[in-house]
Each structure stands twice: as C-alpha cells, then as structure tokens.
XYZ file of C-alpha atoms in Angstrom:
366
model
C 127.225 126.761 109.205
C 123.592 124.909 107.873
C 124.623 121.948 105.337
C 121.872 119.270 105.372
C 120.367 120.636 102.512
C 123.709 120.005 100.627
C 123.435 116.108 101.188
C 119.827 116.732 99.490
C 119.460 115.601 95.755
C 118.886 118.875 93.415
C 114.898 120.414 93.499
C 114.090 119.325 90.114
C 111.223 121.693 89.403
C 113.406 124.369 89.475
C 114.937 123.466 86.311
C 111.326 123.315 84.618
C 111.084 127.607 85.037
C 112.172 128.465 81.358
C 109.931 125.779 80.004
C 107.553 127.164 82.145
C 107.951 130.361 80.819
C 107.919 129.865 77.531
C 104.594 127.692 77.915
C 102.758 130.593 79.828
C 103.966 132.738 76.440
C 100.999 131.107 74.481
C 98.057 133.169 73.180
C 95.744 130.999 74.976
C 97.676 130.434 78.335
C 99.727 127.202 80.187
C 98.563 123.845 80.136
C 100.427 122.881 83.108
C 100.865 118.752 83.319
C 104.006 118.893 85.104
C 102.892 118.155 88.865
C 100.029 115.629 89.691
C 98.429 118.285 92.265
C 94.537 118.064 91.993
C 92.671 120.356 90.724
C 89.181 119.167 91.073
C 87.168 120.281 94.523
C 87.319 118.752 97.609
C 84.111 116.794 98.068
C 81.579 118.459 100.222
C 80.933 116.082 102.597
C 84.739 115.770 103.305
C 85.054 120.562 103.573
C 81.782 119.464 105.851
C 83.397 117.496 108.413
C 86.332 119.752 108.380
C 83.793 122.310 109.405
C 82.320 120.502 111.736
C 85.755 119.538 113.386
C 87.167 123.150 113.651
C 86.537 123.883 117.552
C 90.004 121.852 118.363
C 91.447 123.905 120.796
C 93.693 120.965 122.626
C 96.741 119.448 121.053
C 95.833 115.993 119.368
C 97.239 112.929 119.733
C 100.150 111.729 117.952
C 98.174 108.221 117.351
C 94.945 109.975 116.027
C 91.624 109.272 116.545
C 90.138 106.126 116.968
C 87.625 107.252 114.530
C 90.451 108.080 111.573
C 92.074 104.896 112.443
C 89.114 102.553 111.915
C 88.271 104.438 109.121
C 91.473 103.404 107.538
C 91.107 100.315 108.560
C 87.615 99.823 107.021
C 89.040 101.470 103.990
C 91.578 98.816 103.751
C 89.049 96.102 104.019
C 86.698 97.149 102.026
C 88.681 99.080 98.970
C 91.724 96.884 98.996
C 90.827 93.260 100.245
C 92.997 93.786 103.136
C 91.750 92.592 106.361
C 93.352 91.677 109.954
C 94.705 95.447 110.283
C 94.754 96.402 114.284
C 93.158 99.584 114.863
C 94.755 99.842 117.686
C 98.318 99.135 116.649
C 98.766 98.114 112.805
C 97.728 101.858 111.735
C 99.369 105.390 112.377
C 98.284 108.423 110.366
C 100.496 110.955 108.841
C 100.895 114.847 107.865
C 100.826 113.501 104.001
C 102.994 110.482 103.002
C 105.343 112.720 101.818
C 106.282 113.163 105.045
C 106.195 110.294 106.400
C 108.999 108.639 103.260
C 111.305 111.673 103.720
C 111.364 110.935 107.511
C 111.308 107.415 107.779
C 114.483 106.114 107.851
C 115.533 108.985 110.072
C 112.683 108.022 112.636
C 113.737 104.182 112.199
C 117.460 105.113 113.344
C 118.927 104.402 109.597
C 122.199 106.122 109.215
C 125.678 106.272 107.818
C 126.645 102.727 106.647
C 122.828 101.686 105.908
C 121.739 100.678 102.666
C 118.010 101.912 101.293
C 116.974 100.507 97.802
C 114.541 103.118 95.937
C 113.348 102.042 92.458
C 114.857 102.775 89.411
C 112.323 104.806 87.925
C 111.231 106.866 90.996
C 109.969 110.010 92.523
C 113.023 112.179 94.145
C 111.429 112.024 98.170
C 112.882 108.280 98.475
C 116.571 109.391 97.391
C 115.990 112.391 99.838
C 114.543 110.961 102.578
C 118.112 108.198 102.618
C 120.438 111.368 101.796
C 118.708 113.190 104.888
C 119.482 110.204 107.515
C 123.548 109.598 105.474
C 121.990 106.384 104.232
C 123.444 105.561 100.842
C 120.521 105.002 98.844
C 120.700 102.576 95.281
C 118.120 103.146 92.802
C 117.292 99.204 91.449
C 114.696 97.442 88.872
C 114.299 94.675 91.272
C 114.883 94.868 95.358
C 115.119 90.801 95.118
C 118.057 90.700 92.508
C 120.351 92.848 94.993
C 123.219 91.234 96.680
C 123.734 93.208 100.336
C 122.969 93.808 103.113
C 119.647 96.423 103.198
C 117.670 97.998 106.117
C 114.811 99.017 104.101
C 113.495 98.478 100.199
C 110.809 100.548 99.009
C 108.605 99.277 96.282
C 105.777 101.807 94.373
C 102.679 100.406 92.676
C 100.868 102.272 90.627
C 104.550 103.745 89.972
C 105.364 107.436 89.866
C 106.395 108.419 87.390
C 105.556 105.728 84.822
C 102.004 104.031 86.057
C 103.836 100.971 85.834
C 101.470 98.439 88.424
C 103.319 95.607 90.406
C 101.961 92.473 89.778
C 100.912 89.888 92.770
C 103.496 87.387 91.387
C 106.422 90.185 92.023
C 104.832 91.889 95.275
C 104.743 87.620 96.252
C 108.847 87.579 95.259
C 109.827 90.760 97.194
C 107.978 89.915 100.479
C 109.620 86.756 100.558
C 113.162 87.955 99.758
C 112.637 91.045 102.053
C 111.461 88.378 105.230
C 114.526 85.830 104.412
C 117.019 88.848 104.444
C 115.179 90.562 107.192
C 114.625 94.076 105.231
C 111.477 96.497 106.236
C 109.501 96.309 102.646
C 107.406 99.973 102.299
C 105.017 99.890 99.175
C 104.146 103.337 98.546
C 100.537 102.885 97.559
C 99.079 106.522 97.326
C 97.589 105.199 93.421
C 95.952 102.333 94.404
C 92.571 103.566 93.744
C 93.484 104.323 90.059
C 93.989 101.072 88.086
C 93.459 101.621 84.635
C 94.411 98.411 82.567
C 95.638 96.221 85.537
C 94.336 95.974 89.512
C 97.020 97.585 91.836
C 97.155 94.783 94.546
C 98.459 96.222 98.322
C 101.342 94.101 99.551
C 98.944 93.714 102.567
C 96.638 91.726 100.435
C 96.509 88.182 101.722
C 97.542 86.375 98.669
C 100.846 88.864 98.575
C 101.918 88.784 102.651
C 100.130 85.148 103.343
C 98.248 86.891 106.191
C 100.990 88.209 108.057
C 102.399 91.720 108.132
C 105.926 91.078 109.127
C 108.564 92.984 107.525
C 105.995 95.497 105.457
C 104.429 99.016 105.665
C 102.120 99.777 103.107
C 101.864 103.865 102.570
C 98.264 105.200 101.723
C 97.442 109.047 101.105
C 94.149 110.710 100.212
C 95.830 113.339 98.198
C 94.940 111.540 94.695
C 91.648 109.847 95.854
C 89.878 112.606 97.682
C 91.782 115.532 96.169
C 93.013 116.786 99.314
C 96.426 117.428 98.720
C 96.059 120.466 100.405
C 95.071 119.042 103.761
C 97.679 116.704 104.147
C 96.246 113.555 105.522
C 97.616 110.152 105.066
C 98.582 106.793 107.254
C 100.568 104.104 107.533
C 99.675 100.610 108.129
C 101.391 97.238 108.851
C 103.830 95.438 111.185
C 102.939 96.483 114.261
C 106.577 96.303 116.035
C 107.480 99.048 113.189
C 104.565 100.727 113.375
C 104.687 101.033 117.203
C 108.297 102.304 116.995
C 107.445 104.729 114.436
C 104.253 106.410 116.823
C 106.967 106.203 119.649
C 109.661 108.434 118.179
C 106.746 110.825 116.277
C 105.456 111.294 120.097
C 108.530 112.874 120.792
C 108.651 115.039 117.288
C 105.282 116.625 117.889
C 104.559 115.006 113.951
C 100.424 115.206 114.687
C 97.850 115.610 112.275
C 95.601 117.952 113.051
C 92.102 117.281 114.676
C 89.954 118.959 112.219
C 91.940 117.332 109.456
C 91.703 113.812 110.903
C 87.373 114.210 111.073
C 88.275 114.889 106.924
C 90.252 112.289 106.437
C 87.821 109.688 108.215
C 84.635 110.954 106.140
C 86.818 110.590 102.959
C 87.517 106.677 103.972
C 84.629 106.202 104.610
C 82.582 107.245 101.548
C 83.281 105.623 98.195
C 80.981 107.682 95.976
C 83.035 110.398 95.516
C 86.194 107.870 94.469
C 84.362 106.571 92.029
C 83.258 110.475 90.431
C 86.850 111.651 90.387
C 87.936 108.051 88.956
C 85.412 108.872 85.878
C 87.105 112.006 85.699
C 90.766 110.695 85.104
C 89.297 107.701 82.936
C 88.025 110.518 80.181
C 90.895 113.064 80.610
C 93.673 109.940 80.611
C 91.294 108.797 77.282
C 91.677 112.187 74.970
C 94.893 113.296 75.954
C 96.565 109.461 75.134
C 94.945 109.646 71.817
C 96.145 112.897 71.263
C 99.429 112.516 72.011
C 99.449 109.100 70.415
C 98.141 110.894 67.022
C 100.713 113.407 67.596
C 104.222 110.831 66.920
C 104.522 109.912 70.724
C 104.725 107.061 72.341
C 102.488 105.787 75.825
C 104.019 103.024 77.628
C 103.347 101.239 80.954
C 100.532 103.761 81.862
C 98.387 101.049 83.226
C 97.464 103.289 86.570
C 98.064 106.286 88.854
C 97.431 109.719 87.207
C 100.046 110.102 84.869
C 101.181 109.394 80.978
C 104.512 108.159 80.374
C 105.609 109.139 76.869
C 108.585 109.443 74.447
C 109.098 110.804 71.214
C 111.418 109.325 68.493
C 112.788 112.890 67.665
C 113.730 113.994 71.074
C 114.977 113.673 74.562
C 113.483 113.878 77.829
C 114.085 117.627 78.013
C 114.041 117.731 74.111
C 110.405 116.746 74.753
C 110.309 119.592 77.162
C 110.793 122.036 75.151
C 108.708 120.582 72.143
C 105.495 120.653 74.469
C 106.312 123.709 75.816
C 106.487 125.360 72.556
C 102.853 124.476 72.066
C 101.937 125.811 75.854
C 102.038 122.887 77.277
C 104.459 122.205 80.403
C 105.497 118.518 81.309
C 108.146 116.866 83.685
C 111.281 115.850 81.979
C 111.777 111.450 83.031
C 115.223 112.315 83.563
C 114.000 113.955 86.806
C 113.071 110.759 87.965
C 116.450 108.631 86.989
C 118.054 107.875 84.113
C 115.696 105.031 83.139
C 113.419 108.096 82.271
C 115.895 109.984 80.122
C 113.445 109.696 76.490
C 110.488 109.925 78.569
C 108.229 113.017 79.864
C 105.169 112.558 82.210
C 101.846 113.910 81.692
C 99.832 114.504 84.570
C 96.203 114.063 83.852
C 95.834 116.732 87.054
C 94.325 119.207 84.474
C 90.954 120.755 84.936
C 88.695 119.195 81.891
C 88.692 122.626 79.869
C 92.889 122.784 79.967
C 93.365 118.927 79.095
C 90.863 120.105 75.859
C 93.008 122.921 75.217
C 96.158 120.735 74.917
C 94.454 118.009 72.969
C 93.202 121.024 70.434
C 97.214 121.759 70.576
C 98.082 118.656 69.639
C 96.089 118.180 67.053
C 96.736 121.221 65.498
C-alpha cells in the first residue's frame, strides 16, 4: 500500500550489527567509532538556557526567534568571516540539518525529471533526500565538470566521511559555474568549526560568493560544535528568495523548532569558550588514535577536518577492515557506505569518550 521507503537507498548501519556484535564480544567492552554522535556533555550554560526557556506553552514560530536568528547571524560574522546576513530574511533555523537536506528538494518543488548532484564521497541523507522527492540524484567529484541541466548541487566541506576541506579556489569555481547555469549551490557546513590542517572557508565568505548570496545556502548545525545532537537545532542561511520560499512552505508543514530549544541554540552561538574546550578535546583524541592506527599498518588520508579518520589498510577491504577492527573490539563504518570511492576505506569517528579512544589505542598497539 506504503512504498516511499522503497525509493529510499538501503539503512547502512544495519549492516554494521554482526561487526557490532562481535566487537561488544571483547573482554574489555566496544569501542564504538562508527557514528560521529557526541559523547561529551552539553555545556552548562547552553542545559541553563534550556531551563530557563521551558515555560513555552504557545506554538512557536516557524521563523524562530529574533534572538536565535541574530545569534546565527553574529555567529556567522564573528566565527566564519561572513557578514551582510539579514536577520530578518537571509536566516531560517531548522529541527537539525538533517532535516532540513532530506527535505529540501521536496520543499523546493524538485521532482521527477530533476537532476541533484551529491558528492562522490558522501553521507547517505543527500541520495535520500533526491530519492524521496523522484529526483535522480548523481554522485560527482566535481559539480563544475558536469554537463546538464541541475536544479541543485550540494557541496560538503569539512567532508563526511573523509575530512577532506574545500579549498577557496574550488568553493570560487563552483559558485561561479552554479550562478552561470543557474543551480541552487548548498554547502553543508556542520564541520566548519573543526579545521585541523587546513581552514574550512563558508561559501558565504566574501572572497568565495564576492559579497552576494545568489544561488547558495550554506547549512550550519550545532550538533558537532556544542554537542547537542540530541536537541536538534540547526539553520540555514543565504539567498534570501530561497530562503523565503523555504520558511513559506515549512509554515505550512508545522517544521518548528521548539522554543526552549531555540533559547539553547542562541546561548551556544553566542559563546565561543566552550568551542574552543571541545575543539582541544578532538585535537588530542584525533592525535593518539592517528598515531595508533598509523603504527598499526594503516593508512590516514585527507583527514584535514571534521571529526573523523579516513583510513585504509593494504591487506583489506572496506568491510575487510570491518571485521579486522572489530576483532580487536573496535567498531568502525565501512567507506563503501558512503560510495564506492570509499570501498578500501573505514572511518573513525573521534566521537569516543577519552577513556574508550585509550582503550582502542592500547588495542592497537597491542
């Protein structure tokens, strides 16, 4: 009767459950890298103004607060370089970016006949999100080198899976080609805070868009930054015409975040402090567990930002690597989940608590 889910791209964590299994069989218990969930606490002053916010009887408003949006905005600014975003009508926030890419070319009326390019090397919510509206999505290195017509080109920097950061040169190459071809450009940006060896630039950065946001949504979430997965709080920021489309369809969807959660989300933009602690955090877990793995036979490439390792070995597969790990208790994601440009490769979240990234760097070692 029911077959949307049937246009849907397979759940790929459901194929992990053996090696998930047989990592939980160690003496001393799972190391589970597999899913770049947080782990740390949500900073007090952000549970505080949750608190604080929880007498919210009335419905909110699909635009949020004026408060969460400036917030963003000053965020943007201050964090990113980006300036010239309208609080009033450049910034929309979201119940978690996840959300918000699943939906989006639904919301934006993409359909059957549509083209959506996803990157090559990608998490599986842009291939979903084009499956859900009949979009034909097409997985690509580089948006600029396709020849087509295309309604929308997303672009991911730090990248998820592999860290991989856009440069300013490329971002530069793909707002150009996306304006002369009249495409919607998204950058999903949720790792921008979490440059390791390189900067992650937003495409909203002056010296990328030349001032102007036509033709480009950039996609921020405080999931990674503020650990608040959990809470589900994001926005979306950019051309105005899209984003004032976007707040007029959501309107009719009921898609609101909710009040006390927007009062969280604006004291997490705008305090830095607590960025900067969890950023120390990653540096030192990201440190031991590449040298680790590195002294173990495998291989780190790209890794230059976002919260993840991307690593092969010589003597195995992507889910050859799978199993290797998870014979020594700890559980990765397979590459191949996220396209066949990852099919040597496994990612290691650095999402462990400090005392379970030790425990697999002891395992590796030994």
């Amino acid at each position: 009767m029911f077959e949307t889910s049937s246009r849907l791209p397979d759940f790929p964590w459901d194929k992990l459950a053996p090696y998930k299994q047989k990592a939980a069989a160690h003496p001393d218990g799972i190391v589970d890298l597999s899913i770049g969930s947080p782990v740390d606490p949500v900073p007090d002053l952000i549970q505080q103004a949750l608190a604080d916010a929880a007498d919210a009887p009335a419905y909110p408003t699909t635009i949020g607060t004026s408060t969460v949006r400036q917030a963003a905005v000053d965020w943007m600014a201050r964090r990113l370089e980006v300036p010239g975003v309208d609080p009033q009508a450049g910034v929309l926030p979201v119940i978690g970016t996840k959300e918000l890419i699943m939906l989006l070319p639904t919301l934006l009326g993409i359909g059957a006949g549509d083209t959506v390019l996803i990157p090559d090397l990608a998490y599986p919510t842009y291939e979903a999100g084009a499956a859900l509206a009949r979009a034909t999505s097409v997985p690509v290195a580089d948006p600029t080198t396709y020849d087509g017509p295309v309604r929308v080109a997303y672009l991911n920097s730090p990248r998820n899976p592999s860290g991989e950061i856009t440069s300013p040169e490329d971002l530069r190459r793909a707002v150009e080609w996306a304006r002369a071809n009249d495409v919607l450009l998204v950058s999903d940006e949720c790792y921008a805070e979490f440059g390791w060896d390189a900067r992650p630039v937003s495409v909203l950065h002056p010296d990328v868009c030349g001032g102007s946001f036509d033709n480009l949504l950039a996609v921020h979430s405080l999931s990674k930054r503020s650990n608040l997965a959990g809470y589900r709080g994001g926005f979306v920021a950019g051309d105005e015409t899209v984003v004032t489309e976007l707040l007029a369809v959501r309107k009719h969807a009921g898609l609101m975040v909710p009040s006390p959660i927007q009062a969280a989300m604006a004291a997490g933009f705008l305090d830095d402090t607590h960025v900067d602690e969890q950023r120390e955090r990653y540096l030192r877990r990201r440190a031991v567990l590449r040298d680790a793995l590195t002294d173990a036979g495998w291989v780190i490439t790209l890794s230059n930002g976002g919260l993840y390792l991307w690593a092969e070995h010589p003597e195995y597969d992507s889910y050859g690597s799978v199993g290797a790990l998870a014979d020594r208790g700890i559980l990765v994601a397979p590459g191949a989940f996220y396209g066949t440009a990852g099919a040597r490769h496994v990612r290691v979240a650095l999402t462990g608590t400090d005392e379970r990234i030790d425990a697999a760097v002891k395992r590796l070692h030994e």
